[in-house]
Amino acid sequence: MATQNAPGGAGKAGTTRHFKVWRGDESGGELTDYQVEVNEGEVVLDVIHRLQATEAPDLACRWNCKAGKCGSCSMEINGMPRLGCMTRMSTFEENETVTITPLRTFPIVRDLVTDVSYNYEKARETPAFAPPTDLEPGEYRMQQVDVERSQEFRKCIECFLCQNTCHVVRDHEENKTAFSGPRYFIRAAELDMHPLDAKTDRKEYAQASQGLGYCNITKCCTEVCPEHIKITDNAIIPMKERVVDRRYDPVVWLGSKIFRRGKQNEAAQGRTPRDPDELGTVHSHADGSHEPDAKAEADAERGVHWGRQVPHPTAPPLDSRGRLAISEFTFERPAAPSPFGDDVTFPLPAEGLNYSHPEQPREQD
């Protein structure tokens, strides 16, 4: 039978290729050399299955759909986080050694299988969708443009390649307690954009409890996403902008000097000051009082502690329909505090840099 060459000559039928596969467990391991037959049109996962059938029946590898939709076969191929079922052998040169290793960010279970429970712990910590209280199921209505905005983030298959490649936790294990990662930043962004979500402090929560400030938008997560979700441009950057606009926007700062919002303004509008408990852990001080109470102090302890105690995030007042008023443009308070505090000037001295977060205990069920 005549053989046909795939692009680059890397997929020739019956070609024997050189692979290095990491073998071991949590106690240690090493790269093992294998010579495996590769046929035209095959992907890396096909090679792993052939390797299990011939030379290494005890090779551990997690997979399920082999269609790029379950996210199970995440691994690192030649150092790049990829899905084994979506990486074609034709993308490599015929004489190129293909190195297959487990995800580096998560603990090793065995061979190519890692413990990704960190991601499910962060999922449990993320507040769920809060349905509107004034509507019954079946009465929800959304504009198509609002559906499309959040639909992109619903394409996530939870392969956790973005979590694995994020250097905040990839290179700093100690950050895992305070950093949720790009997978859950897009979840927060999706709900923050949702017009029917009744929880109004998504961005403040992302900054105070999910570690949004750690991300320096290098777009590593976007580059490895198999669903081509624009994680950085469409989720993380907008969330960062929403957090800081009231504090650092010069127009807003000028408006805060001209107009003073407070209890008197609310009374003039015929509205009563909002109950601080309406926002859950985020307290609104619309009455102008910033005296901390016991609950606020306890909440602040679960907030951002980048080397100092800072005010807990506050939420802007809403009108009777639960929407942000136009006059909020002149709001005198920030949406969230600077993690460095108000008494810090930049650039920070080297001895003042401290990014360690305290242990944040999980709430008991």
Short mmCIF file of C-alpha atoms in Angstrom, two decimals:
data_model
loop_
_atom_site.label_atom_id
_atom_site.label_comp_id
_atom_site.label_asym_id
_atom_site.label_seq_id
_atom_site.Cartn_x
_atom_site.Cartn_y
_atom_site.Cartn_z
CA MET A 1 0.00 0.00 0.00
CA ALA A 2 1.34 3.43 -0.89
CA THR A 3 2.01 5.75 2.01
CA GLN A 4 0.88 9.35 2.17
CA ASN A 5 2.68 12.13 3.95
CA ALA A 6 0.86 14.55 6.24
CA PRO A 7 1.97 18.22 6.41
CA GLY A 8 5.60 18.42 7.48
CA GLY A 9 6.06 14.70 6.93
CA ALA A 10 5.25 14.10 10.59
CA GLY A 11 2.22 11.88 10.02
CA LYS A 12 3.58 9.28 7.60
CA ALA A 13 1.80 5.96 8.01
CA GLY A 14 3.71 3.49 10.11
CA THR A 15 6.44 5.92 11.18
CA THR A 16 8.29 5.05 14.38
CA ARG A 17 8.67 8.12 16.55
CA HIS A 18 10.65 8.93 19.69
CA PHE A 19 8.71 9.85 22.83
CA LYS A 20 9.73 10.77 26.35
CA VAL A 21 6.94 10.14 28.87
CA TRP A 22 7.12 11.04 32.55
CA ARG A 23 6.63 8.00 34.79
CA GLY A 24 6.36 8.16 38.55
CA ASP A 25 4.19 9.25 41.47
CA GLU A 26 4.17 11.79 44.30
CA SER A 27 7.45 10.41 45.65
CA GLY A 28 9.32 11.08 42.39
CA GLY A 29 9.80 9.90 38.84
CA GLU A 30 11.66 10.39 35.58
CA LEU A 31 11.27 10.64 31.82
CA THR A 32 11.22 7.24 30.09
CA ASP A 33 12.11 6.79 26.41
CA TYR A 34 9.73 4.95 24.09
CA GLN A 35 9.69 4.20 20.37
CA VAL A 36 6.06 4.17 19.22
CA GLU A 37 4.46 3.71 15.81
CA VAL A 38 2.55 6.77 14.59
CA ASN A 39 0.03 6.68 11.75
CA GLU A 40 -1.38 9.46 9.65
CA GLY A 41 -4.03 11.63 11.31
CA GLU A 42 -3.35 10.47 14.85
CA VAL A 43 -3.22 12.64 17.95
CA VAL A 44 -1.03 12.37 21.04
CA LEU A 45 -3.75 10.52 22.95
CA ASP A 46 -3.74 7.82 20.23
CA VAL A 47 -0.03 7.35 20.81
CA ILE A 48 -0.56 7.03 24.58
CA HIS A 49 -3.24 4.38 24.01
CA ARG A 50 -0.92 2.44 21.69
CA LEU A 51 1.84 2.71 24.26
CA GLN A 52 -0.50 1.30 26.92
CA ALA A 53 -1.43 -1.56 24.59
CA THR A 54 2.15 -2.50 23.73
CA GLU A 55 4.93 -1.46 26.11
CA ALA A 56 3.45 0.22 29.19
CA PRO A 57 0.11 -1.26 30.26
CA ASP A 58 0.45 0.40 33.68
CA LEU A 59 0.81 3.93 32.27
CA ALA A 60 -1.80 6.13 34.01
CA CYS A 61 -3.59 8.71 31.85
CA ARG A 62 -6.93 10.39 32.41
CA TRP A 63 -9.27 10.72 29.40
CA ASN A 64 -12.92 10.43 28.49
CA CYS A 65 -14.49 11.82 25.30
CA LYS A 66 -11.50 12.12 22.92
CA ALA A 67 -13.38 14.98 21.24
CA GLY A 68 -11.98 18.04 23.01
CA LYS A 69 -15.11 18.59 25.10
CA CYS A 70 -14.52 16.92 28.47
CA GLY A 71 -11.15 18.45 29.35
CA SER A 72 -9.92 15.22 30.94
CA CYS A 73 -6.74 14.58 28.94
CA SER A 74 -4.90 17.74 29.97
CA MET A 75 -1.13 17.34 29.92
CA GLU A 76 2.02 19.19 28.94
CA ILE A 77 3.38 18.33 25.49
CA ASN A 78 6.86 19.66 24.81
CA GLY A 79 6.32 22.02 27.74
CA MET A 80 3.03 23.48 26.46
CA PRO A 81 -0.23 22.76 28.35
CA ARG A 82 -2.49 21.05 25.82
CA LEU A 83 -5.26 18.49 25.40
CA GLY A 84 -3.83 15.15 24.28
CA CYS A 85 -6.86 14.47 22.08
CA MET A 86 -6.55 17.79 20.23
CA THR A 87 -2.79 17.79 19.57
CA ARG A 88 -2.12 16.19 16.19
CA MET A 89 1.16 14.44 15.59
CA SER A 90 1.39 16.24 12.24
CA THR A 91 2.27 19.42 14.12
CA PHE A 92 5.68 17.95 15.05
CA GLU A 93 8.61 17.28 12.77
CA GLU A 94 9.27 13.63 11.95
CA ASN A 95 12.65 13.62 13.72
CA GLU A 96 11.39 15.63 16.71
CA THR A 97 11.28 14.04 20.16
CA VAL A 98 7.86 14.53 21.76
CA THR A 99 8.00 14.94 25.53
CA ILE A 100 4.80 14.27 27.50
CA THR A 101 4.58 15.32 31.15
CA PRO A 102 1.76 15.86 33.67
CA LEU A 103 0.39 19.30 34.56
CA ARG A 104 3.08 20.99 36.61
CA THR A 105 0.89 23.15 38.82
CA PHE A 106 -1.02 20.33 40.51
CA PRO A 107 0.17 17.45 42.74
CA ILE A 108 1.13 14.21 41.00
CA VAL A 109 -1.08 11.16 41.53
CA ARG A 110 0.70 8.84 39.09
CA ASP A 111 2.33 9.21 35.69
CA LEU A 112 0.23 11.71 33.69
CA VAL A 113 -2.57 11.97 36.25
CA THR A 114 -2.62 14.95 38.64
CA ASP A 115 -4.80 15.94 41.58
CA VAL A 116 -6.87 18.91 40.37
CA SER A 117 -9.07 19.13 43.48
CA TYR A 118 -7.71 22.66 44.07
CA ASN A 119 -9.97 23.83 41.25
CA TYR A 120 -13.08 22.23 42.71
CA GLU A 121 -12.35 23.80 46.09
CA LYS A 122 -12.24 27.21 44.42
CA ALA A 123 -15.48 26.39 42.59
CA ARG A 124 -17.21 25.73 45.92
CA GLU A 125 -15.96 29.06 47.28
CA THR A 126 -17.35 31.04 44.32
CA PRO A 127 -20.84 32.42 45.08
CA ALA A 128 -23.48 30.88 42.84
CA PHE A 129 -25.99 32.70 40.68
CA ALA A 130 -28.49 34.59 42.83
CA PRO A 131 -31.93 34.64 41.15
CA PRO A 132 -33.93 37.87 41.30
CA THR A 133 -36.32 37.97 44.25
CA ASP A 134 -39.07 39.84 42.40
CA LEU A 135 -39.44 37.28 39.61
CA GLU A 136 -40.72 33.72 39.60
CA PRO A 137 -39.05 30.90 37.62
CA GLY A 138 -40.32 31.16 34.06
CA GLU A 139 -40.54 34.95 34.21
CA TYR A 140 -36.86 35.57 33.56
CA ARG A 141 -36.23 37.63 30.44
CA MET A 142 -32.90 38.66 28.92
CA GLN A 143 -31.88 40.59 25.84
CA GLN A 144 -29.93 38.54 23.29
CA VAL A 145 -26.94 40.86 23.62
CA ASP A 146 -26.73 40.00 27.33
CA VAL A 147 -26.93 36.29 26.53
CA GLU A 148 -24.06 36.58 24.05
CA ARG A 149 -21.84 38.48 26.47
CA SER A 150 -21.80 35.70 29.03
CA GLN A 151 -22.20 32.78 26.62
CA GLU A 152 -18.51 32.92 25.72
CA PHE A 153 -17.52 32.03 29.27
CA ARG A 154 -20.02 29.14 29.33
CA LYS A 155 -17.91 27.41 26.67
CA CYS A 156 -15.33 26.48 29.33
CA ILE A 157 -14.78 22.69 29.46
CA GLU A 158 -12.80 22.90 32.73
CA CYS A 159 -9.65 21.35 31.33
CA PHE A 160 -7.78 23.62 33.80
CA LEU A 161 -5.04 24.38 31.29
CA CYS A 162 -5.46 28.07 32.12
CA GLN A 163 -5.11 27.30 35.82
CA ASN A 164 -2.01 25.23 35.11
CA THR A 165 -0.24 27.85 33.02
CA CYS A 166 -0.97 30.80 35.32
CA HIS A 167 2.39 31.67 36.87
CA VAL A 168 0.73 33.07 40.01
CA VAL A 169 0.19 29.51 41.25
CA ARG A 170 2.46 27.63 38.85
CA ASP A 171 5.56 29.21 40.38
CA HIS A 172 4.17 30.09 43.82
CA GLU A 173 2.42 27.25 45.64
CA GLU A 174 1.77 29.52 48.62
CA ASN A 175 -0.62 31.67 46.54
CA LYS A 176 -3.19 28.90 46.11
CA THR A 177 -5.02 29.74 49.32
CA ALA A 178 -5.81 33.27 48.14
CA PHE A 179 -5.95 32.94 44.33
CA SER A 180 -8.86 31.40 42.44
CA GLY A 181 -7.32 31.60 38.98
CA PRO A 182 -8.56 32.54 35.49
CA ARG A 183 -11.17 29.77 35.33
CA TYR A 184 -13.08 31.38 38.21
CA PHE A 185 -12.37 34.94 37.15
CA ILE A 186 -14.43 34.26 34.03
CA ARG A 187 -17.12 32.77 36.25
CA ALA A 188 -17.19 35.94 38.33
CA ALA A 189 -17.21 38.08 35.16
CA GLU A 190 -20.04 36.05 33.67
CA LEU A 191 -22.22 36.56 36.73
CA ASP A 192 -21.24 40.22 37.06
CA MET A 193 -22.45 40.76 33.47
CA HIS A 194 -25.65 38.77 34.05
CA PRO A 195 -28.61 41.20 34.17
CA LEU A 196 -30.67 38.85 36.37
CA ASP A 197 -28.02 38.10 38.98
CA ALA A 198 -29.13 39.69 42.26
CA LYS A 199 -25.69 39.61 43.89
CA THR A 200 -24.19 43.06 43.35
CA ASP A 201 -20.68 42.65 44.75
CA ARG A 202 -19.13 40.22 42.24
CA LYS A 203 -16.24 42.52 41.32
CA GLU A 204 -15.54 43.45 44.93
CA TYR A 205 -15.53 39.78 45.88
CA ALA A 206 -13.17 38.97 43.01
CA GLN A 207 -10.74 41.60 44.24
CA ALA A 208 -11.01 40.86 47.96
CA SER A 209 -11.41 37.08 48.07
CA GLN A 210 -10.43 35.63 44.70
CA GLY A 211 -7.08 37.40 44.35
CA LEU A 212 -7.89 39.34 41.18
CA GLY A 213 -5.11 41.80 42.01
CA TYR A 214 -2.49 39.08 41.63
CA CYS A 215 -3.15 38.75 37.88
CA ASN A 216 -0.85 40.90 35.75
CA ILE A 217 -2.65 40.07 32.48
CA THR A 218 0.16 38.31 30.61
CA LYS A 219 -2.52 36.42 28.64
CA CYS A 220 -0.92 33.01 29.23
CA CYS A 221 -4.36 31.60 30.06
CA THR A 222 -5.86 32.89 26.83
CA GLU A 223 -3.07 31.35 24.75
CA VAL A 224 -3.68 27.79 26.02
CA CYS A 225 -7.49 27.80 26.09
CA PRO A 226 -8.73 25.07 23.71
CA GLU A 227 -12.12 26.79 23.43
CA HIS A 228 -10.46 30.09 22.40
CA ILE A 229 -12.13 32.03 25.19
CA LYS A 230 -10.65 35.53 25.43
CA ILE A 231 -10.13 35.14 29.17
CA THR A 232 -7.93 38.18 29.66
CA ASP A 233 -9.50 40.68 27.25
CA ASN A 234 -13.17 39.89 27.85
CA ALA A 235 -13.21 38.89 31.53
CA ILE A 236 -10.16 39.74 33.64
CA ILE A 237 -9.42 43.21 32.27
CA PRO A 238 -13.09 44.35 32.47
CA MET A 239 -13.28 43.07 36.04
CA LYS A 240 -10.12 44.93 36.98
CA GLU A 241 -11.48 48.11 35.38
CA ARG A 242 -14.74 47.85 37.31
CA VAL A 243 -12.83 47.49 40.57
CA VAL A 244 -10.57 50.50 40.17
CA ASP A 245 -12.56 53.01 38.12
CA ARG A 246 -14.08 54.86 41.06
CA ARG A 247 -10.76 55.13 42.87
CA TYR A 248 -8.37 56.07 40.10
CA ASP A 249 -10.50 57.70 37.38
CA PRO A 250 -9.58 61.44 37.50
CA VAL A 251 -13.06 62.54 36.35
CA VAL A 252 -14.67 60.53 39.12
CA TRP A 253 -12.16 61.98 41.59
CA LEU A 254 -13.07 65.51 40.50
CA GLY A 255 -16.75 64.76 40.80
CA SER A 256 -16.22 63.46 44.32
CA LYS A 257 -14.74 66.83 45.27
CA ILE A 258 -17.68 68.76 43.85
CA PHE A 259 -20.57 66.54 44.89
CA ARG A 260 -20.92 64.82 48.24
CA ARG A 261 -23.07 61.74 48.39
CA GLY A 262 -24.51 60.65 51.72
CA LYS A 263 -27.52 60.27 53.89
CA GLN A 264 -28.78 63.75 53.05
CA ASN A 265 -28.77 62.94 49.31
CA GLU A 266 -30.71 59.75 49.86
CA ALA A 267 -33.26 61.53 52.03
CA ALA A 268 -33.67 64.21 49.35
CA GLN A 269 -34.40 61.49 46.82
CA GLY A 270 -37.03 59.93 49.06
CA ARG A 271 -34.97 56.80 49.70
CA THR A 272 -33.91 55.33 53.00
CA PRO A 273 -30.25 54.36 53.47
CA ARG A 274 -29.54 50.78 52.48
CA ASP A 275 -29.27 48.12 55.12
CA PRO A 276 -25.58 47.12 55.27
CA ASP A 277 -26.57 43.46 55.50
CA GLU A 278 -28.23 43.61 52.08
CA LEU A 279 -24.84 43.12 50.47
CA GLY A 280 -23.78 40.17 52.57
CA THR A 281 -20.10 40.48 53.40
CA VAL A 282 -19.73 43.76 51.52
CA HIS A 283 -20.86 46.70 53.66
CA SER A 284 -22.22 49.95 52.31
CA HIS A 285 -21.51 53.10 54.34
CA ALA A 286 -23.93 55.37 52.53
CA ASP A 287 -24.68 57.23 55.76
CA GLY A 288 -21.14 58.55 55.86
CA SER A 289 -20.20 56.54 58.95
CA HIS A 290 -17.09 54.38 58.67
CA GLU A 291 -16.93 53.17 62.25
CA PRO A 292 -16.16 49.43 62.08
CA ASP A 293 -18.43 46.99 63.85
CA ALA A 294 -17.63 43.43 64.91
CA LYS A 295 -19.05 41.89 61.73
CA ALA A 296 -17.20 44.32 59.48
CA GLU A 297 -13.94 43.57 61.25
CA ALA A 298 -14.52 39.84 60.92
CA ASP A 299 -15.25 40.27 57.23
CA ALA A 300 -12.16 42.41 56.78
CA GLU A 301 -10.07 39.60 58.23
CA ARG A 302 -11.12 37.49 55.24
CA GLY A 303 -10.23 40.26 52.79
CA VAL A 304 -6.95 41.41 51.33
CA HIS A 305 -3.93 41.56 53.64
CA TRP A 306 -1.01 42.44 51.44
CA GLY A 307 1.20 43.32 54.36
CA ARG A 308 -1.28 45.67 56.04
CA GLN A 309 -4.85 46.01 57.24
CA VAL A 310 -6.97 47.95 54.75
CA PRO A 311 -10.65 48.95 54.54
CA HIS A 312 -13.03 46.26 53.36
CA PRO A 313 -14.64 46.82 49.92
CA THR A 314 -17.80 48.91 49.88
CA ALA A 315 -20.60 48.74 47.37
CA PRO A 316 -22.31 51.67 45.61
CA PRO A 317 -25.92 52.44 46.54
CA LEU A 318 -28.61 51.33 44.10
CA ASP A 319 -31.99 52.80 43.26
CA SER A 320 -35.36 51.23 44.06
CA ARG A 321 -35.07 48.97 41.01
CA GLY A 322 -31.71 47.64 42.15
CA ARG A 323 -29.77 49.50 39.47
CA LEU A 324 -26.87 51.90 39.63
CA ALA A 325 -28.01 55.50 39.51
CA ILE A 326 -26.58 57.95 36.94
CA SER A 327 -25.49 60.15 39.82
CA GLU A 328 -23.15 57.35 40.92
CA PHE A 329 -20.72 58.99 38.50
CA THR A 330 -20.03 61.51 41.27
CA PHE A 331 -19.71 58.92 44.01
CA GLU A 332 -17.12 59.93 46.61
CA ARG A 333 -16.14 56.43 47.75
CA PRO A 334 -14.17 53.78 45.86
CA ALA A 335 -15.75 50.52 44.82
CA ALA A 336 -12.92 48.66 46.52
CA PRO A 337 -9.84 49.69 48.50
CA SER A 338 -6.32 49.62 47.22
CA PRO A 339 -4.63 46.46 48.54
CA PHE A 340 -1.71 48.66 49.60
CA GLY A 341 -3.79 51.10 51.67
CA ASP A 342 -4.38 54.83 51.27
CA ASP A 343 -1.20 55.91 53.04
CA VAL A 344 1.23 54.37 50.53
CA THR A 345 3.12 56.26 47.84
CA PHE A 346 4.61 54.67 44.77
CA PRO A 347 7.00 53.22 43.84
CA LEU A 348 7.03 50.96 46.88
CA PRO A 349 10.40 50.45 48.59
CA ALA A 350 11.75 46.92 48.35
CA GLU A 351 11.43 46.35 52.10
CA GLY A 352 7.74 47.26 51.93
CA LEU A 353 6.77 44.58 49.43
CA ASN A 354 4.78 41.81 51.09
CA TYR A 355 2.32 39.71 49.13
CA SER A 356 1.66 36.98 51.67
CA HIS A 357 -1.98 36.29 52.43
CA PRO A 358 -3.26 34.84 55.71
CA GLU A 359 -4.95 31.49 55.83
CA GLN A 360 -8.59 32.03 54.94
CA PRO A 361 -10.72 29.48 56.83
CA ARG A 362 -13.60 27.98 54.91
CA GLU A 363 -17.06 28.57 56.30
CA GLN A 364 -18.67 25.58 57.94
CA ASP A 365 -21.75 24.20 56.25
#
